[in-house]
mmCIF file of N, CA and C in Angstrom:
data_model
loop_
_atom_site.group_PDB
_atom_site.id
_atom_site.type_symbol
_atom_site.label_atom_id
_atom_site.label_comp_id
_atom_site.label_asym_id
_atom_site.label_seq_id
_atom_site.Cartn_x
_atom_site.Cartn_y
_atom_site.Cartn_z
ATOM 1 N N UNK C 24 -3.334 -38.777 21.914
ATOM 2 C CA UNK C 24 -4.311 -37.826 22.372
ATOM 3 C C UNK C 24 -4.441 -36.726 21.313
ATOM 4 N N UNK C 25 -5.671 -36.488 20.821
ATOM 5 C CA UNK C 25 -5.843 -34.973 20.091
ATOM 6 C C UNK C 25 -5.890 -34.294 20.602
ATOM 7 N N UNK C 26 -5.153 -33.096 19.730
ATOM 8 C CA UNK C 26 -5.404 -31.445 20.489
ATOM 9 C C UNK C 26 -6.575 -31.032 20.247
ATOM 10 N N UNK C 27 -7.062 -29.995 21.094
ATOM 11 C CA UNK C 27 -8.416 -29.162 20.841
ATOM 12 C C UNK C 27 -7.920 -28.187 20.525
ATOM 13 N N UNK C 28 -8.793 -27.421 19.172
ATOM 14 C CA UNK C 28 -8.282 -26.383 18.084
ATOM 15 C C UNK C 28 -8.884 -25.387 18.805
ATOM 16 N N UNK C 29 -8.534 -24.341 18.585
ATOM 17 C CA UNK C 29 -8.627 -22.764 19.343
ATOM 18 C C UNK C 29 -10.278 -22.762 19.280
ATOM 19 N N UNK C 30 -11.078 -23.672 17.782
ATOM 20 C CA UNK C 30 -12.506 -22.714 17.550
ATOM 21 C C UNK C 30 -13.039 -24.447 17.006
ATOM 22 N N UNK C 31 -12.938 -25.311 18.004
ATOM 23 C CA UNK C 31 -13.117 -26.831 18.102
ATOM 24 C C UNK C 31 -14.419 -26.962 18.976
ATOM 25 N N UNK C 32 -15.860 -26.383 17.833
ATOM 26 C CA UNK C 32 -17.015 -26.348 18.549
ATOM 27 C C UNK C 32 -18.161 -26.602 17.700
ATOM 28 N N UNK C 33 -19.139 -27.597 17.964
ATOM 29 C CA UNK C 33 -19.612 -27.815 16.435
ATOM 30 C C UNK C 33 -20.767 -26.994 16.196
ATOM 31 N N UNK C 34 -20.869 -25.896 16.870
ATOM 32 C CA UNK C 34 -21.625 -24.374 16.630
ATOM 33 C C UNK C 34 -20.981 -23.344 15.610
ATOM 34 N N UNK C 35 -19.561 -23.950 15.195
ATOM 35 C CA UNK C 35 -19.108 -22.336 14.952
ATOM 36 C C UNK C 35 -18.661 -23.043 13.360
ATOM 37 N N UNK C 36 -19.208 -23.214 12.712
ATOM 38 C CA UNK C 36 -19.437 -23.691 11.417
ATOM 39 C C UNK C 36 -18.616 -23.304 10.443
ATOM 40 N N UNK C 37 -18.296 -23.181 9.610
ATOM 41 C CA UNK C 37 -17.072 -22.368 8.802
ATOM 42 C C UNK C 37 -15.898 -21.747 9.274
ATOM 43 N N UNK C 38 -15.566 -21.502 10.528
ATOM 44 C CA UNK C 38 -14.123 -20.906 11.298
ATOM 45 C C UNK C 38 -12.930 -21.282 11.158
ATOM 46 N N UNK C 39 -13.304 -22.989 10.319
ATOM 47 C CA UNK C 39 -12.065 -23.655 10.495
ATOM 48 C C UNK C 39 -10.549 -22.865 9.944
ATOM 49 N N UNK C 40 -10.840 -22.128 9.049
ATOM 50 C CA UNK C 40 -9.478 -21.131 7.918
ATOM 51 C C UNK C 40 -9.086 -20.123 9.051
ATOM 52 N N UNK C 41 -9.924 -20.011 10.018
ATOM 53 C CA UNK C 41 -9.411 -18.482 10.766
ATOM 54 C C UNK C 41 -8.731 -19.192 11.885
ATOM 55 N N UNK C 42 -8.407 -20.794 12.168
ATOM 56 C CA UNK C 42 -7.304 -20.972 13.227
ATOM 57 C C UNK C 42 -5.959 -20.702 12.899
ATOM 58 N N UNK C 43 -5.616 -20.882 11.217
ATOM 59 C CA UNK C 43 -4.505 -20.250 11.328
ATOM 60 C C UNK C 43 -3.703 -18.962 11.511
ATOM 61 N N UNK C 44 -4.965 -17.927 11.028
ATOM 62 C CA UNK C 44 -4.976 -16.520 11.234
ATOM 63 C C UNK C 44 -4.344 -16.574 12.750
ATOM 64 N N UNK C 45 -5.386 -17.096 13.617
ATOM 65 C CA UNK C 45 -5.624 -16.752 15.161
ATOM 66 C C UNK C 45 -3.885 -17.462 15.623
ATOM 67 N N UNK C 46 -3.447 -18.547 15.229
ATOM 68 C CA UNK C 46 -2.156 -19.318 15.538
ATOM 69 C C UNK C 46 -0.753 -18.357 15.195
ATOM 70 N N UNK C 47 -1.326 -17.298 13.936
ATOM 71 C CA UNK C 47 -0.333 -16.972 13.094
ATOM 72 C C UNK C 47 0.247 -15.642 14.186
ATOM 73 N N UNK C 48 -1.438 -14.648 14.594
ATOM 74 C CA UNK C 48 -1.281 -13.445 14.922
ATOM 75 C C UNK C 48 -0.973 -13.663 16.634
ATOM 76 N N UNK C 49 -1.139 -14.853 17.475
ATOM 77 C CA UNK C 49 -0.427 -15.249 18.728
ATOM 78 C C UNK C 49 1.321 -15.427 18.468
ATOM 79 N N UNK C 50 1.315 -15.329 17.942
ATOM 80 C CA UNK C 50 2.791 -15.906 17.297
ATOM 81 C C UNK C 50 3.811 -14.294 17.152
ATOM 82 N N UNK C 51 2.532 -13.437 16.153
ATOM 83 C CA UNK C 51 3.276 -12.308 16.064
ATOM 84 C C UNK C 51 3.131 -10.928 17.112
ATOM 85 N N UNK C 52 2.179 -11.030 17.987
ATOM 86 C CA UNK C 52 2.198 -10.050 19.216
ATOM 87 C C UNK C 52 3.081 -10.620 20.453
ATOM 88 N N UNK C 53 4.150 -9.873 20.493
ATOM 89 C CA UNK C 53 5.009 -10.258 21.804
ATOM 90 C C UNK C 53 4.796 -9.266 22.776
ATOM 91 N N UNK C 54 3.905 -8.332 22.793
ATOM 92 C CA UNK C 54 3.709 -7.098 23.830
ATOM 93 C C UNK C 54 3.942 -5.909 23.669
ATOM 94 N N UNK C 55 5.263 -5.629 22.728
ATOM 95 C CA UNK C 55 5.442 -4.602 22.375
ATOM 96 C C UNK C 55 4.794 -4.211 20.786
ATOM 97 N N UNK C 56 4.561 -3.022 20.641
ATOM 98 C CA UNK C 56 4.597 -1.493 21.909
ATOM 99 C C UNK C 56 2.869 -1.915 22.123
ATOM 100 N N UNK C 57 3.149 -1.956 23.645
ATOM 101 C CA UNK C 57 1.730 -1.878 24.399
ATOM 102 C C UNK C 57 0.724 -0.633 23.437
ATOM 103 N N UNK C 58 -0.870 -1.102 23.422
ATOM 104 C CA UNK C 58 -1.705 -0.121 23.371
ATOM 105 C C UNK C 58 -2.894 -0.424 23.682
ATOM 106 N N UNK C 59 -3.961 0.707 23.499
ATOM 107 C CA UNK C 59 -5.610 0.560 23.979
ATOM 108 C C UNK C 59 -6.027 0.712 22.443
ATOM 109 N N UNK C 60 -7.516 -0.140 23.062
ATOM 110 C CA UNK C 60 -8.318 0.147 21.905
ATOM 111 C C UNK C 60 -9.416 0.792 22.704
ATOM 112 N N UNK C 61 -10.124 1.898 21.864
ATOM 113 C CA UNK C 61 -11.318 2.177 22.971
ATOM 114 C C UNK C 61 -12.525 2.726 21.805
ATOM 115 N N UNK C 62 -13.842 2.576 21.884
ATOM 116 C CA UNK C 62 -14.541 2.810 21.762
ATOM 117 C C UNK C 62 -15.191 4.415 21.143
ATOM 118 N N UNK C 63 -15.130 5.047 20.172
ATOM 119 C CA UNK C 63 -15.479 6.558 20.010
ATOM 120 C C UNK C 63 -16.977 6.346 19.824
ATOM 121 N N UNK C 64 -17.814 6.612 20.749
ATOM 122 C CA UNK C 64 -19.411 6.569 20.762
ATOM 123 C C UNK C 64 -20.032 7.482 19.232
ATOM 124 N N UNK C 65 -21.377 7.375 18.741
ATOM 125 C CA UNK C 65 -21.963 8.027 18.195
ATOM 126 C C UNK C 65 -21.900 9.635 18.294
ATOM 127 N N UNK C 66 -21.185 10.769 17.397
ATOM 128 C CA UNK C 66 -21.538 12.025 17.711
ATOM 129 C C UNK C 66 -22.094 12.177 16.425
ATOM 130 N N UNK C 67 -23.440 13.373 16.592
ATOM 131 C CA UNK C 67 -24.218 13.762 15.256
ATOM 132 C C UNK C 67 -24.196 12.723 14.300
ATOM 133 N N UNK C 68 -23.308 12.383 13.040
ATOM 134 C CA UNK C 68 -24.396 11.925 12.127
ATOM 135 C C UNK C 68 -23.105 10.435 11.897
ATOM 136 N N UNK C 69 -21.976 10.767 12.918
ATOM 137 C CA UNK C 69 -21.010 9.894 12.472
ATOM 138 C C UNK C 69 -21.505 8.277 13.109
ATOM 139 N N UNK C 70 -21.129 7.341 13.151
ATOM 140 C CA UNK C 70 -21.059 5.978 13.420
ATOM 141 C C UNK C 70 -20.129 5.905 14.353
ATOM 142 N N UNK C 71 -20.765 4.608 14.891
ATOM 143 C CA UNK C 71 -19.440 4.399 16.300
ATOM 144 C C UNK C 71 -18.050 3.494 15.404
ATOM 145 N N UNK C 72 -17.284 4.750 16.329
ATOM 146 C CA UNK C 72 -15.934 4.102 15.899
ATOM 147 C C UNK C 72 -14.809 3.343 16.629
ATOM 148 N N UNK C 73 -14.013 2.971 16.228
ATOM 149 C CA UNK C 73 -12.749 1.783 17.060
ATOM 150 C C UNK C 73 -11.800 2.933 17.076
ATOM 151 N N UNK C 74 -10.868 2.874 17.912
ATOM 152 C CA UNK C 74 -9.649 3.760 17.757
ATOM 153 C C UNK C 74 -8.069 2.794 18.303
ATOM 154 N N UNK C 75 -7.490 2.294 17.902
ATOM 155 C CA UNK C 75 -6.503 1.532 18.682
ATOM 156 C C UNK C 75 -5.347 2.638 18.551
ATOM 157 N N UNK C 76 -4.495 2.651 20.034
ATOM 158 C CA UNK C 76 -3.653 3.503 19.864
ATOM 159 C C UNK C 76 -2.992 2.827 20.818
ATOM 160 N N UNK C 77 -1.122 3.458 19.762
ATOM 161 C CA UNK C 77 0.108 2.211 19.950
ATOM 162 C C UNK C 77 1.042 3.505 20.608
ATOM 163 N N UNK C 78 1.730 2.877 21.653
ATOM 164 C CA UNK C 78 2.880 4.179 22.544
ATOM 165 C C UNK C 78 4.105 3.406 21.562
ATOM 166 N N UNK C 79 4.606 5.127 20.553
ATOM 167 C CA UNK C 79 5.540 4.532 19.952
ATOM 168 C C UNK C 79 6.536 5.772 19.885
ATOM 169 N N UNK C 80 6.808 5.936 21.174
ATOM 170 C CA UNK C 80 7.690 7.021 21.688
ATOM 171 C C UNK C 80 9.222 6.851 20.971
ATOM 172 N N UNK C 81 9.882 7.482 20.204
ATOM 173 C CA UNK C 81 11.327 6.974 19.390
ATOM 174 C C UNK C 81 10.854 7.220 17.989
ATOM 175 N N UNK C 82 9.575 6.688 17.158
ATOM 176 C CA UNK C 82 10.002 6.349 15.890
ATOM 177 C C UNK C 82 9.187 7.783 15.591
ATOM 178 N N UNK C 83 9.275 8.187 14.380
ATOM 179 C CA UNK C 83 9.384 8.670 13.410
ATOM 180 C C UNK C 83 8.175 8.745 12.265
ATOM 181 N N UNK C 84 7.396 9.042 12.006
ATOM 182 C CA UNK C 84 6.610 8.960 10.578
ATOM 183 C C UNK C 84 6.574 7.892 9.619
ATOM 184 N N UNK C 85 8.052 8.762 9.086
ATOM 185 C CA UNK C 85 8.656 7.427 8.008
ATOM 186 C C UNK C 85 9.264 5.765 8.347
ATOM 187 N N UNK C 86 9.389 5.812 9.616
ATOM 188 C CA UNK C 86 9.725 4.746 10.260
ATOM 189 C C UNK C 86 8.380 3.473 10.841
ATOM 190 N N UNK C 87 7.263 4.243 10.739
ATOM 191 C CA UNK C 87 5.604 3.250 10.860
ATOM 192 C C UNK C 87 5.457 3.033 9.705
ATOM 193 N N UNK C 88 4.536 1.856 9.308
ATOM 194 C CA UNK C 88 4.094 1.561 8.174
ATOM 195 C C UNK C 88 2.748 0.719 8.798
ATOM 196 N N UNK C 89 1.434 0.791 8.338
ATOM 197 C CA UNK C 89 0.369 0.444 8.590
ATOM 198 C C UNK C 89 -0.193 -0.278 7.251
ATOM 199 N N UNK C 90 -0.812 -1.895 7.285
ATOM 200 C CA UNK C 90 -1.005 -2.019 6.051
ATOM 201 C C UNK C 90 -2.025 -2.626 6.604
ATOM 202 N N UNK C 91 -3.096 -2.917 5.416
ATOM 203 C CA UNK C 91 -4.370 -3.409 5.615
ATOM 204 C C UNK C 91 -4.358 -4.980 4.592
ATOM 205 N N UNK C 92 -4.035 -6.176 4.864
ATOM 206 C CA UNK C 92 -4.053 -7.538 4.723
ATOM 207 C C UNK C 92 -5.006 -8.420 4.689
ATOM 208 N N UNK C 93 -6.022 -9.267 4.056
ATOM 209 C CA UNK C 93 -7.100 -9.695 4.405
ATOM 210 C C UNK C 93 -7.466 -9.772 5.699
ATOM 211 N N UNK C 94 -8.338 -8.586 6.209
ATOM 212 C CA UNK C 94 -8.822 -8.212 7.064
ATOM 213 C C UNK C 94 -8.151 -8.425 8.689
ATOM 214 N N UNK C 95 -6.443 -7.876 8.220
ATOM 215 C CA UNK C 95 -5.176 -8.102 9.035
ATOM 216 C C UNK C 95 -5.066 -6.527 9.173
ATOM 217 N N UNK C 96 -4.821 -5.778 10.081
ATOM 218 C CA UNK C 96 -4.399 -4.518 10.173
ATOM 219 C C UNK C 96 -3.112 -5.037 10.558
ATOM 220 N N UNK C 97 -1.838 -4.595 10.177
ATOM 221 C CA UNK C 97 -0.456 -4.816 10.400
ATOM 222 C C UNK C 97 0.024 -3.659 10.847
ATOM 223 N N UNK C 98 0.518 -3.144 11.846
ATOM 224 C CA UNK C 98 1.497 -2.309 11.950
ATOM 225 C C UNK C 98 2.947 -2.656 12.257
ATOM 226 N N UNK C 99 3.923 -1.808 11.471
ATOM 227 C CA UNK C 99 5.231 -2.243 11.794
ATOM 228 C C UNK C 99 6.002 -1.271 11.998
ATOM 229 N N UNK C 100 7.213 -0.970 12.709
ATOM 230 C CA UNK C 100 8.004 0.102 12.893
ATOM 231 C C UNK C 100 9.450 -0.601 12.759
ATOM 232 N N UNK C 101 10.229 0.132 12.005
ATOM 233 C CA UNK C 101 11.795 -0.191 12.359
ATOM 234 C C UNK C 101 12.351 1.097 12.032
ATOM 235 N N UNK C 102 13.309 1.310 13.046
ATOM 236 C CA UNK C 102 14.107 1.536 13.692
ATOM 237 C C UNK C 102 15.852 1.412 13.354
ATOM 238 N N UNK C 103 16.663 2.403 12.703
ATOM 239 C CA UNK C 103 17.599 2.430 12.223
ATOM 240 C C UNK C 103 18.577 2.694 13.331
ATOM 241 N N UNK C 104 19.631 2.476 13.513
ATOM 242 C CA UNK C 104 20.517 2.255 14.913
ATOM 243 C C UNK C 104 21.206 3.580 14.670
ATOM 244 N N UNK C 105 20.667 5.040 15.761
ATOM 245 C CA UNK C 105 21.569 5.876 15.133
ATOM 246 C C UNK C 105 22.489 5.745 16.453
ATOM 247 N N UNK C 106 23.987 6.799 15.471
ATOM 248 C CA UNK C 106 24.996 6.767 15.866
ATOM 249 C C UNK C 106 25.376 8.294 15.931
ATOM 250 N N UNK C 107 24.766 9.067 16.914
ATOM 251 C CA UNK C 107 24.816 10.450 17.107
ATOM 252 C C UNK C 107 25.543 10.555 18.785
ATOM 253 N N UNK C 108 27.137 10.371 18.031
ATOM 254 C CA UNK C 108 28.290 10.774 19.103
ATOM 255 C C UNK C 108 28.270 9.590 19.764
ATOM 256 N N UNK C 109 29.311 9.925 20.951
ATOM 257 C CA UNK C 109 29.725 8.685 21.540
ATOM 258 C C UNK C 109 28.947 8.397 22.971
ATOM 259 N N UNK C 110 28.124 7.379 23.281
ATOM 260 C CA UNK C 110 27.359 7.239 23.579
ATOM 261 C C UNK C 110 28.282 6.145 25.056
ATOM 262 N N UNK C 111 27.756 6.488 26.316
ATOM 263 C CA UNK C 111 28.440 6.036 27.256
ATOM 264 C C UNK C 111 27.387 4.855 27.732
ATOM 265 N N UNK C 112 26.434 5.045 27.801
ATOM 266 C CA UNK C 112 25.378 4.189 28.487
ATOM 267 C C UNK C 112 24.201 4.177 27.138
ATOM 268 N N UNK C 113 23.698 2.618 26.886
ATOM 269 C CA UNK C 113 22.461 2.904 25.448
ATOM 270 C C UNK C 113 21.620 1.989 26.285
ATOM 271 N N UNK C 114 20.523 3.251 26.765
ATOM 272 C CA UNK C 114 19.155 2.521 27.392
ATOM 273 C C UNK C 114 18.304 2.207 26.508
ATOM 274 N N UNK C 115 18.112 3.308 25.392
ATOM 275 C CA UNK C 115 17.094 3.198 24.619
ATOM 276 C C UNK C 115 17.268 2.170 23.044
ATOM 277 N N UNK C 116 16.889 1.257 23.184
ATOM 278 C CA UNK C 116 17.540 -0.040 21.876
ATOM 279 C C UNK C 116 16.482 0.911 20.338
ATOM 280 N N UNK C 117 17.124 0.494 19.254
ATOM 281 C CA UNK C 117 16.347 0.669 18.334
ATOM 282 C C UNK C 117 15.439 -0.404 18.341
ATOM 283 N N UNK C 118 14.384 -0.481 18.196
ATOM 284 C CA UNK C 118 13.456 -1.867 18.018
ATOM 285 C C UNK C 118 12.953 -1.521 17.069
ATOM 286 N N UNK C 119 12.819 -3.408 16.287
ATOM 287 C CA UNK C 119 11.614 -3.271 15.697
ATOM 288 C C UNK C 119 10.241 -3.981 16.242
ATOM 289 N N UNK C 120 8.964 -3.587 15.341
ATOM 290 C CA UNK C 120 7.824 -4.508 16.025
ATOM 291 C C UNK C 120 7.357 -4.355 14.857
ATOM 292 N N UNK C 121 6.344 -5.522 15.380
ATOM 293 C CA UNK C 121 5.064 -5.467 14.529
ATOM 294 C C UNK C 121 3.771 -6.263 14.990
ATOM 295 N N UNK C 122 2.780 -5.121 14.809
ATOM 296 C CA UNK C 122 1.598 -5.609 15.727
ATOM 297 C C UNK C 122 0.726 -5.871 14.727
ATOM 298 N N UNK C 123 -0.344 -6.996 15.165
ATOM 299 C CA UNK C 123 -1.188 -7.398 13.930
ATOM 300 C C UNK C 123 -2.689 -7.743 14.739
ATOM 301 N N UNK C 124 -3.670 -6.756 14.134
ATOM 302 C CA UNK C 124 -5.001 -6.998 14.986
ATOM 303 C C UNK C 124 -6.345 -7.502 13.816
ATOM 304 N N UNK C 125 -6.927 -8.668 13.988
ATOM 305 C CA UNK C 125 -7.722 -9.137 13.277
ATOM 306 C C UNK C 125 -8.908 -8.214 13.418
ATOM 307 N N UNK C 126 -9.584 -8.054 12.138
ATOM 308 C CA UNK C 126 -10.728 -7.194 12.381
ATOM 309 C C UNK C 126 -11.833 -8.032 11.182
ATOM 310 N N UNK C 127 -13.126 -7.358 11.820
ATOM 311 C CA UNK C 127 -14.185 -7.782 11.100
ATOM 312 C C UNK C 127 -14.246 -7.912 10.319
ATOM 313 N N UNK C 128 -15.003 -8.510 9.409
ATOM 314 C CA UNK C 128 -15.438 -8.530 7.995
ATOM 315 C C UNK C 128 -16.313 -7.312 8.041
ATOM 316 N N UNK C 129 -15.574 -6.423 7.105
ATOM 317 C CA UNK C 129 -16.536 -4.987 6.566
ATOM 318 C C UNK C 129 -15.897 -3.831 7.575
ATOM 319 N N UNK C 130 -14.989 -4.005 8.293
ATOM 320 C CA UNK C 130 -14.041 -2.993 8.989
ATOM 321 C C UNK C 130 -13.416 -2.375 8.074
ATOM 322 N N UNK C 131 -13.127 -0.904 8.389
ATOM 323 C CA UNK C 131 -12.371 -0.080 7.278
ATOM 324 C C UNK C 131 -11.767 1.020 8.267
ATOM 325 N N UNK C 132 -10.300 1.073 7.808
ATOM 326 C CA UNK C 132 -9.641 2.427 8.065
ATOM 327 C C UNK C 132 -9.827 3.651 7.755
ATOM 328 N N UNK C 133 -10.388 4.409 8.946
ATOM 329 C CA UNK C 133 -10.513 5.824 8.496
ATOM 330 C C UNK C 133 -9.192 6.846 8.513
ATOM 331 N N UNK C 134 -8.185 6.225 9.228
ATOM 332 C CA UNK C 134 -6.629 7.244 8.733
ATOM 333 C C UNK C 134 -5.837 7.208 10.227
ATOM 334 N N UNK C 135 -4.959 7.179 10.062
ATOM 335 C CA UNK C 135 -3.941 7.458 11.563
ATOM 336 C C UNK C 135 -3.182 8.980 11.703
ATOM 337 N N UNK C 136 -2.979 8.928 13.172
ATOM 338 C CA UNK C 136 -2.128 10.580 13.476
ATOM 339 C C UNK C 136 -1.361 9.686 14.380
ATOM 340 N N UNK C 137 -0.003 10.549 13.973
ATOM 341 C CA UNK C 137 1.080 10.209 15.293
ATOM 342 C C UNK C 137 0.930 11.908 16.038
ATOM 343 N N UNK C 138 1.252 11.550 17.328
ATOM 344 C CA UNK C 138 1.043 12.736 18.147
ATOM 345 C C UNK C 138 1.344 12.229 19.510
ATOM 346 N N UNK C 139 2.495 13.311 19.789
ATOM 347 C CA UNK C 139 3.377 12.753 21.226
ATOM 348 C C UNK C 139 4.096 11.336 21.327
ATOM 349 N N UNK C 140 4.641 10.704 20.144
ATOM 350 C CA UNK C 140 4.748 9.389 21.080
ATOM 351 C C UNK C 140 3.502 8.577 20.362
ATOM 352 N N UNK C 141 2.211 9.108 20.384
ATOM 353 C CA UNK C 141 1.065 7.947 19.925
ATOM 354 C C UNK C 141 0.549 7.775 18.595
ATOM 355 N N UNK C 142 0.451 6.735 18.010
ATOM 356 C CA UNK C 142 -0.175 6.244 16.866
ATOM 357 C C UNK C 142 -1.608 5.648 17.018
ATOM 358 N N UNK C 143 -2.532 6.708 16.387
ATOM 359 C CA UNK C 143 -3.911 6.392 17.001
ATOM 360 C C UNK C 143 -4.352 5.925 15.350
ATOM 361 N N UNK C 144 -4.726 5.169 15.510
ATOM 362 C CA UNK C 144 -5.242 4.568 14.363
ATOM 363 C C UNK C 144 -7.069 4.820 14.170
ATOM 364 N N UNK C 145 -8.318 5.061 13.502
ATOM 365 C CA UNK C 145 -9.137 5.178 13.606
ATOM 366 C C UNK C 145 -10.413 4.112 12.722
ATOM 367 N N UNK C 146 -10.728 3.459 13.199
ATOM 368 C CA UNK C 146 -11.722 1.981 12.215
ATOM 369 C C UNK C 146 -13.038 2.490 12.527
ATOM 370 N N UNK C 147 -14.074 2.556 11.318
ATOM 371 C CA UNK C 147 -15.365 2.658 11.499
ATOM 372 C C UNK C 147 -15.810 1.251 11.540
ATOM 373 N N UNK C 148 -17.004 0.849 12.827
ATOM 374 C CA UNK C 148 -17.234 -0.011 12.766
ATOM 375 C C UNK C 148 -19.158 -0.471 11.843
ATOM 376 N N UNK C 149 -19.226 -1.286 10.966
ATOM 377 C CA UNK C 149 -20.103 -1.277 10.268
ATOM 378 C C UNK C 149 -21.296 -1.362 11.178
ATOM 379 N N UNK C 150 -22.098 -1.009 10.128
ATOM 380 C CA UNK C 150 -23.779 -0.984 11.297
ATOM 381 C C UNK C 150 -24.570 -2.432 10.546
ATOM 382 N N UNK C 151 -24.312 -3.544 11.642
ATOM 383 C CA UNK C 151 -24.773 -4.937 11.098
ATOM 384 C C UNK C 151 -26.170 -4.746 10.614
ATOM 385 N N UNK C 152 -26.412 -5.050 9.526
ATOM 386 C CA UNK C 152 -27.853 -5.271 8.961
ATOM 387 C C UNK C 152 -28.792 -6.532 9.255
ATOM 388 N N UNK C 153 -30.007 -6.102 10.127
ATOM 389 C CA UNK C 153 -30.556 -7.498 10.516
ATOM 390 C C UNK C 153 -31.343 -8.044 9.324
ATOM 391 N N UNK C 154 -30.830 -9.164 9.326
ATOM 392 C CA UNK C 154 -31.785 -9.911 7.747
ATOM 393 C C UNK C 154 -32.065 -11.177 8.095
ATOM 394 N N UNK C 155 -33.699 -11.182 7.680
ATOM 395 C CA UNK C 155 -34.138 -12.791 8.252
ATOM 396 C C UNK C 155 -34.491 -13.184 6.690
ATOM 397 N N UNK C 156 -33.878 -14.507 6.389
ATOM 398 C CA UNK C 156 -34.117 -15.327 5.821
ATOM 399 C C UNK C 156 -34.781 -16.696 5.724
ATOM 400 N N UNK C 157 -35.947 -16.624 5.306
ATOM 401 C CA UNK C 157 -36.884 -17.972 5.139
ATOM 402 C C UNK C 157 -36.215 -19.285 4.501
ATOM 403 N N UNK C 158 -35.967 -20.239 5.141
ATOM 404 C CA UNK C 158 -35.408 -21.275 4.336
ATOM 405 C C UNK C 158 -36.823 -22.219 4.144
ATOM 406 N N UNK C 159 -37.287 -22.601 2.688
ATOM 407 C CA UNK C 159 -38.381 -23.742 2.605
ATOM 408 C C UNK C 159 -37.670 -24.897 2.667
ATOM 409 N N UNK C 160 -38.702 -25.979 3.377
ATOM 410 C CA UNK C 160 -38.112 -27.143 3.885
ATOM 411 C C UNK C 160 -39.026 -27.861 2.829
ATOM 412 N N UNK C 161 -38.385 -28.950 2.496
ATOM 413 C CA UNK C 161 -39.397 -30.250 1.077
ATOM 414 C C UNK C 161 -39.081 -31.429 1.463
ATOM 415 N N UNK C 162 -39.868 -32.279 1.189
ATOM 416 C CA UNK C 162 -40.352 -33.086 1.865
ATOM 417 C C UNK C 162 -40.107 -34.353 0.797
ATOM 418 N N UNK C 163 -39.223 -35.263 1.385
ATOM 419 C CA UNK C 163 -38.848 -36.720 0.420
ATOM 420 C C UNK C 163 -39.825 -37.497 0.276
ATOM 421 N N UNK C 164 -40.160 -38.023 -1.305
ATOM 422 C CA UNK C 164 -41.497 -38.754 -1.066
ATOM 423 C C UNK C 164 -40.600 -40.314 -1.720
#
């Protein structure tokens, strides 16, 4: 029996390279650290923007690292095991993660803030250009 591929549709024409992306980045989101993505509407002259924001209550500045990968946003955090006194009960584990969100072709990072606990990340999303193209059709003689 064959498997059916994530994007196994004979509409979607060229996708075939992005099942491994899609196989790779199921693989690397296990849940943690939960977040939203939400929508920043049009104000004055700016463009609508993406904002994904990660609850990363524990780490540190220097402890996130955000990288931009063929059109892979990666975030990763680790977490050094401190040892501040003698500790009777350890609820809180050092973790590491790493979250990885596929984005458009022509997506770009406008900059992140940590604040409280949150890592808000900020993506302008491009303004698609409608373009019609005439294809001439010729005729076999």
């Amino acid at each position: 029996m064959s498997r059916m591929k994530p994007v196994a549709t004979p509409l979607l024409l060229g996708f075939e390279s992005n099942d491994s992306i899609l196989a790779q980045i199921a693989r690397t989101n296990d849940g943690y650290p939960p977040y939203d993505i939400e929508r920043l509407r049009k104000t004055g002259g700016n463009p609508d923007r993406l904002r994904i924001t990660l609850a990363v209550a524990g780490f540190s500045e220097s402890e996130l690292e955000i990288s931009l990968q063929a059109n892979r946003l990666v975030v990763r955090g680790r977490q050094a095991d401190r040892v501040d006194g003698d500790l009777l009960f350890r609820g809180i584990a050092a973790r590491q993660f790493q979250r990885v969100f596929l984005l458009a072709e022509g997506m770009d990072v406008l900059g992140a803030t940590l604040k409280n606990g949150l890592l808000s990340i900020d993506l302008v999303r491009p303004e698609p250009a409608q373009v019609v193209k005439k294809i001439n059709i010729s005729t076999a003689q």
